[in-house]
């Protein structure tokens, strides 16, 4: 007895869509000391393979840059960022909407063996933090040494920010990407907004 | 309003152009910017701040810093804060405070201020910005190294601030200026390093706006915890002066000599008009001369050393100050304040009129942080104090903290420590270091004296705790030989000050009473925090909504808008139930249950943990970790599975979906996701590295909507026109990839309620669109949203256990009545060997059963115990211990059964089905009958619709 | 807060790690061949030394790798960090 109903258009919603305005207000409130914005819907693939095996070379060729084998490095190839997550694990981040194509390309390039490619685009969302006080903001909740001597452009780390697990990537111009699990995103947004209050008035 | 009649005409580091009004114990006073509450009170002639906690004796300001044992105050305005020391509360306009005898009062109002913490890393951390610390920091900072200097006072200078060493102070100011302008250096004043932990991790609290009172800007955190990880640490924490135990040594007006000197020099305050000085060492003479020059009359100096001071004796004679060598204090006269001091010595005794008695029993290097770090202390008999003696951490000690009390020595030692630390951290120190010239007096040895002759019940050791020598004698008389025992017996050293003035004195008194060497006896253990730290500061930003992360699903905003009430499940917020107008929980849950059993209902199931398991050996891994066989699962099918720990106890459960020959999607309980993934990785990495499998968390990649009830198939059909939804085409425990409402969806036919049901899995991003589409499409069928309470009722009616609620880590699959899920075919799986252990075959193991209260109305509280009928044969519980049969693990009202029911773990439960047992509830014994755990649709007739 | 050197990520705060108990306690090759007593010994008996102790840690907040350390249970000093599956280093 199934009766057809009109198929509704798919309206995607990113984990921080409802926080967008509050995040955008941070830049004005802090006089530009810190800016925070969600970069929604980026393609993200989790890649697991033997770093010494043929799949690693194949992945590097397909992505346009060798998979970083040093801990804490995020390589760039055009619009792609390949972040080291572990000795046999990487996160490939690309433009929004590209996950299907990227997954297919990687799967066919890597061949059989036993590499694993998993679409995790919605598992985490990306926050971009920028501004002259961004390292100070992160230091409120991140135990890593974020001094430019220790953590400069191209560095990445999985660690904790406040009480959330994150992937931290140092981008160009002193900006940072913070990748946070979607279920923790609104907690972390609230935390970041609260932490940025310190920069909203005259500084000591 | 008082006139500050004890203020000097000039001098001090206060700003006389900026007067401040404040109120203490109901009276109004004025002070100046730069004062502490203590110095301002002294300027107004107020020395008594409270009465003591045990004996109700008047007590006065005794010290000038963090070591203050007496002058506890409660700040009342602008915001109440208890247990502060008047000697460290900076004066601000509008301060209202009162003295405390012992405990203060927490405010019942929420603290409106902000608190935070900062992680910071450095090459060299210097604790203390006195002469040694500044000398160290100056050297280290010049190399480009990252240097942090913390100091508890509002301005750098340390002990110099309380002296007249103006040229060295000028040097200190210029060093501080250079440090402040160096981008790699942080100079943190008003910051107390209070704990030194493993691997050079030091916690410090910065009081950022406390001193501003009501003018504190709201955006700045009031206090900040600095979490400092340092490659090298230099402790230049100085020394605290030690009092002596003598008759009447607690009367207001008895004060540490160095403190009096600080009040005169730093605050321009005379702590009294006419002073007697009692000392064991030369340092008190510097106070004598500073006070003398400020206009205080020095009535006499009693120097306990028979030879007095060879250096200072003649100088005193020049100034007409009488020094009585070999004299001590026999008694102090005065009720609320010292009025006379009785001195006794080789030539007899005499009374001297005075309003101030200055005491110096020697100096204790501040060894607290060094001890936190694991450093050892040893007793230096020449200095008469405990000094650092080796530490495994990368730490050095310099200056008075090391027992170096001369200024030139402190400067040189600080510079050397700075050089050594920064070079050890890989930097090149400058060739030479410019240090200011400092006069240094040759010091004669300190007399080692702890107790003077007198009435031990009037000789105080710990002023805050009212502990006397007599009380310590009771402890040693009771046989105690360890200072740790004496501390706990007498409470000496356990107050807010943690024995800063009393600790070593206690050791000394115990050694004196036992006739042993104080060095052998040692001190009690120093533990963090060095000074009290507010809980608000420790909590920082982690309070209120940020106390613990709130995890939400993609549908959370919809649930909120729908008026759901929420339940915390671990860190997740899950809809509990959706009350309609006027409904209580009971009514809402009955309605939601009825919809799921009789019509159609929907629930957000996104919180279930999800793990992608892929690789050629994925099936092998799952066979080893689940009790049942997963390798035989066909692609397109789903199987329920249970995991046990090696001890055979159920650890997690969920469904396993076979996506491909080499790929599975495993679901876990909401709370178990991280633990299951870690468990899988543990085996893959450490036991079976040969298995070609990778596991990846996809919990938030997929959002899940449960569509439940006899009419769920119709709703699904309207939304997925291309999907064959009939039972033959889409049977129970299979899945299909399709589009639902135009959204790519994996539809799984699984049921946690016993009804026909589907779980619709979509991208987290698409969850809201899917949910709304299902909700809209379900309207003609009366679709009802339901929460966790209804989910629990539905699953419990079917006897489906919740791992972690109906189990507790001591329950096997067999105990749950799930023998069927334990494979007999597999050679091994984790837990299998344990099922053969004798203990797992005891007939009296607790087993999961159902319970029906006989009256058909009583809802048993979860956790209530159950007793056998013979145990309560008399109609009442016997005397304890009462033999218990087990306890209720889940309990609900059932709409389907029309009565409350429960699940319980009961000894030999399945053998007792039909037996009546009793639940003691308050004074009543509620009769309940044991049943099968499956109370609804035992034939499973409903799952296919 | 100890600083633990993850063999992959370098020194990180203790809070990023999960403790895994005594190292070098392998899951038995054939559990069914063990007596109840031997199996119980594997399940329930662990050393509890005062001093150096070989134990397992998992860098759960980052690379999720398990590794072994030798830690002094008195001082909390970490004396060695070494991979799973390699022999326990000799500590002088």
Short mmCIF file of C-alpha atoms in Angstrom, two decimals, chain B residues 649-844:
data_model
loop_
_atom_site.label_atom_id
_atom_site.label_comp_id
_atom_site.label_asym_id
_atom_site.label_seq_id
_atom_site.Cartn_x
_atom_site.Cartn_y
_atom_site.Cartn_z
CA UNK B 649 32.86 -11.77 30.89
CA UNK B 650 30.72 -9.88 28.41
CA UNK B 651 32.41 -6.67 27.37
CA UNK B 652 30.39 -5.28 24.46
CA UNK B 653 27.77 -6.27 21.93
CA UNK B 654 26.34 -5.06 18.68
CA UNK B 655 25.68 -5.96 15.10
CA UNK B 656 28.18 -6.91 12.44
CA UNK B 657 27.36 -5.99 8.86
CA UNK B 658 29.25 -7.70 6.07
CA UNK B 659 29.86 -5.11 3.36
CA UNK B 660 32.19 -7.22 1.23
CA UNK B 661 34.27 -10.35 1.54
CA UNK B 662 37.03 -8.30 3.12
CA UNK B 663 35.01 -5.56 4.78
CA UNK B 664 32.69 -5.35 7.77
CA UNK B 665 30.97 -2.59 9.66
CA UNK B 666 30.90 -3.33 13.36
CA UNK B 667 28.57 -1.48 15.70
CA UNK B 668 29.29 -1.15 19.39
CA UNK B 669 27.37 0.12 22.38
CA UNK B 670 27.15 3.90 22.70
CA UNK B 671 29.65 3.94 25.54
CA UNK B 672 31.89 1.16 24.24
CA UNK B 673 33.05 2.52 20.90
CA UNK B 674 36.50 3.74 21.92
CA UNK B 675 37.22 0.73 24.12
CA UNK B 676 36.27 -1.77 21.41
CA UNK B 677 38.47 -0.06 18.83
CA UNK B 678 41.36 0.02 21.27
CA UNK B 679 40.73 -3.67 22.07
CA UNK B 680 40.86 -4.57 18.37
CA UNK B 681 44.03 -2.56 17.84
CA UNK B 682 45.57 -4.15 20.91
CA UNK B 683 45.17 -7.64 19.46
CA UNK B 684 46.17 -6.59 15.96
CA UNK B 685 49.29 -4.80 17.08
CA UNK B 686 50.48 -7.01 19.90
CA UNK B 687 49.12 -10.54 19.49
CA UNK B 688 48.30 -11.06 15.84
CA UNK B 689 50.42 -8.61 13.83
CA UNK B 690 50.29 -11.10 10.97
CA UNK B 691 46.58 -10.43 10.42
CA UNK B 692 45.99 -8.16 7.43
CA UNK B 693 43.23 -5.98 8.88
CA UNK B 694 42.71 -2.27 9.48
CA UNK B 695 40.13 -0.81 11.83
CA UNK B 696 38.84 2.76 11.50
CA UNK B 697 36.29 4.58 13.63
CA UNK B 698 33.33 5.82 11.59
CA UNK B 699 30.97 6.60 14.47
CA UNK B 700 30.29 10.11 13.24
CA UNK B 701 30.55 9.31 9.56
CA UNK B 702 27.16 7.66 9.81
CA UNK B 703 24.00 8.92 11.42
CA UNK B 704 21.36 6.31 12.19
CA UNK B 705 17.60 6.63 12.34
CA UNK B 706 15.67 3.68 13.76
CA UNK B 707 12.27 3.24 12.12
CA UNK B 708 10.23 0.87 14.25
CA UNK B 709 6.80 -0.70 14.37
CA UNK B 710 4.34 -2.76 12.39
CA UNK B 711 3.79 0.11 9.96
CA UNK B 712 7.46 0.97 9.47
CA UNK B 713 7.58 -0.93 6.20
CA UNK B 714 4.88 1.31 4.76
CA UNK B 715 6.74 4.45 5.73
CA UNK B 716 9.96 3.12 4.24
CA UNK B 717 8.20 2.14 1.05
CA UNK B 718 6.89 5.66 0.53
CA UNK B 719 10.40 7.05 0.82
CA UNK B 720 12.34 4.36 -1.08
CA UNK B 721 10.26 3.54 -4.10
CA UNK B 722 12.99 1.50 -5.76
CA UNK B 723 13.56 -0.70 -2.73
CA UNK B 724 11.74 -4.02 -2.55
CA UNK B 725 10.62 -3.94 1.04
CA UNK B 726 8.59 -7.13 1.27
CA UNK B 727 9.81 -9.70 3.76
CA UNK B 728 11.05 -12.16 1.16
CA UNK B 729 13.02 -9.57 -0.79
CA UNK B 730 14.40 -7.81 2.25
CA UNK B 731 14.51 -10.33 5.07
CA UNK B 732 15.40 -9.82 8.71
CA UNK B 733 19.13 -9.31 9.39
CA UNK B 734 20.04 -8.12 5.92
CA UNK B 735 20.94 -4.70 4.56
CA UNK B 736 20.47 -2.83 1.32
CA UNK B 737 22.13 0.28 -0.13
CA UNK B 738 19.47 2.48 -1.64
CA UNK B 739 18.11 5.98 -1.68
CA UNK B 740 15.66 7.07 0.96
CA UNK B 741 14.05 10.39 0.23
CA UNK B 742 16.71 10.83 -2.40
CA UNK B 743 19.51 10.43 0.11
CA UNK B 744 22.04 7.61 -0.26
CA UNK B 745 21.13 5.32 2.61
CA UNK B 746 22.18 1.97 3.97
CA UNK B 747 19.03 0.34 5.29
CA UNK B 748 19.55 -2.44 7.82
CA UNK B 749 16.71 -4.69 8.89
CA UNK B 750 17.49 -5.15 12.51
CA UNK B 751 15.35 -4.76 15.57
CA UNK B 752 16.09 -3.83 19.14
CA UNK B 753 12.43 -3.94 20.08
CA UNK B 754 11.17 -7.19 18.62
CA UNK B 755 9.02 -5.26 16.15
CA UNK B 756 9.46 -4.97 12.44
CA UNK B 757 12.16 -2.32 12.24
CA UNK B 758 14.81 -0.72 10.09
CA UNK B 759 17.90 1.28 10.79
CA UNK B 760 18.57 3.93 8.19
CA UNK B 761 22.21 4.94 7.95
CA UNK B 762 23.18 8.12 6.14
CA UNK B 763 26.04 10.58 6.13
CA UNK B 764 26.11 12.65 9.32
CA UNK B 765 25.55 15.67 7.05
CA UNK B 766 22.34 14.21 5.64
CA UNK B 767 20.86 13.14 8.95
CA UNK B 768 18.55 16.08 9.40
CA UNK B 769 17.20 15.86 5.86
CA UNK B 770 16.54 12.15 6.26
CA UNK B 771 14.97 12.50 9.68
CA UNK B 772 12.65 15.25 8.51
CA UNK B 773 11.68 13.24 5.44
CA UNK B 774 10.89 10.17 7.55
CA UNK B 775 8.98 12.28 10.02
CA UNK B 776 6.95 13.93 7.26
CA UNK B 777 6.30 10.69 5.42
CA UNK B 778 5.26 9.05 8.67
CA UNK B 779 2.63 11.62 9.54
CA UNK B 780 -0.24 9.79 7.84
CA UNK B 781 0.74 6.77 9.96
CA UNK B 782 0.94 8.75 13.16
CA UNK B 783 4.68 8.37 13.39
CA UNK B 784 5.96 9.09 16.89
CA UNK B 785 9.44 10.08 17.93
CA UNK B 786 10.76 8.22 20.94
CA UNK B 787 13.75 8.45 23.22
CA UNK B 788 16.00 6.24 25.26
CA UNK B 789 13.42 5.47 27.94
CA UNK B 790 11.03 3.93 25.44
CA UNK B 791 13.92 2.16 23.76
CA UNK B 792 14.76 0.61 27.13
CA UNK B 793 11.21 -0.49 27.81
CA UNK B 794 10.92 -2.10 24.40
CA UNK B 795 14.22 -3.94 24.61
CA UNK B 796 13.69 -5.00 28.22
CA UNK B 797 10.25 -6.43 27.40
CA UNK B 798 12.13 -8.65 24.95
CA UNK B 799 14.83 -9.48 27.49
CA UNK B 800 17.57 -7.80 25.45
CA UNK B 801 20.29 -6.83 27.93
CA UNK B 802 22.16 -3.54 27.91
CA UNK B 803 25.83 -4.22 28.39
CA UNK B 804 26.95 -2.12 31.33
CA UNK B 805 23.44 -1.86 32.79
CA UNK B 806 22.29 -5.47 33.01
CA UNK B 807 25.91 -6.61 33.16
CA UNK B 808 28.79 -5.39 35.30
CA UNK B 809 31.92 -7.19 34.17
CA UNK B 810 31.09 -10.37 36.11
CA UNK B 811 28.48 -11.71 33.71
CA UNK B 812 29.07 -14.33 31.02
CA UNK B 813 26.93 -14.87 27.91
CA UNK B 814 25.65 -18.02 29.59
CA UNK B 815 24.59 -15.98 32.63
CA UNK B 816 22.54 -13.87 30.23
CA UNK B 817 20.89 -17.01 28.87
CA UNK B 818 22.73 -16.55 25.60
CA UNK B 819 24.45 -19.92 25.23
CA UNK B 820 23.29 -19.80 21.64
CA UNK B 821 25.72 -17.02 20.87
CA UNK B 822 28.76 -18.95 22.06
CA UNK B 823 30.22 -20.92 19.19
CA UNK B 824 30.94 -24.58 19.82
CA UNK B 825 32.73 -24.89 16.47
CA UNK B 826 35.50 -22.32 16.74
CA UNK B 827 38.81 -23.65 18.06
CA UNK B 828 39.27 -20.49 20.10
CA UNK B 829 38.02 -16.98 20.61
CA UNK B 830 38.74 -14.50 23.33
CA UNK B 831 36.97 -15.71 26.43
CA UNK B 832 36.37 -19.30 25.33
CA UNK B 833 38.87 -20.91 27.67
CA UNK B 834 37.28 -19.18 30.63
CA UNK B 835 33.89 -20.73 29.97
CA UNK B 836 35.44 -24.05 31.02
CA UNK B 837 36.56 -22.69 34.38
CA UNK B 838 34.83 -24.29 37.33
CA UNK B 839 33.70 -20.91 38.61
CA UNK B 840 31.72 -20.33 35.45
CA UNK B 841 29.74 -23.53 36.10
CA UNK B 842 28.65 -22.80 39.62
CA UNK B 843 24.94 -23.44 39.82
CA UNK B 844 24.50 -20.34 41.95
#
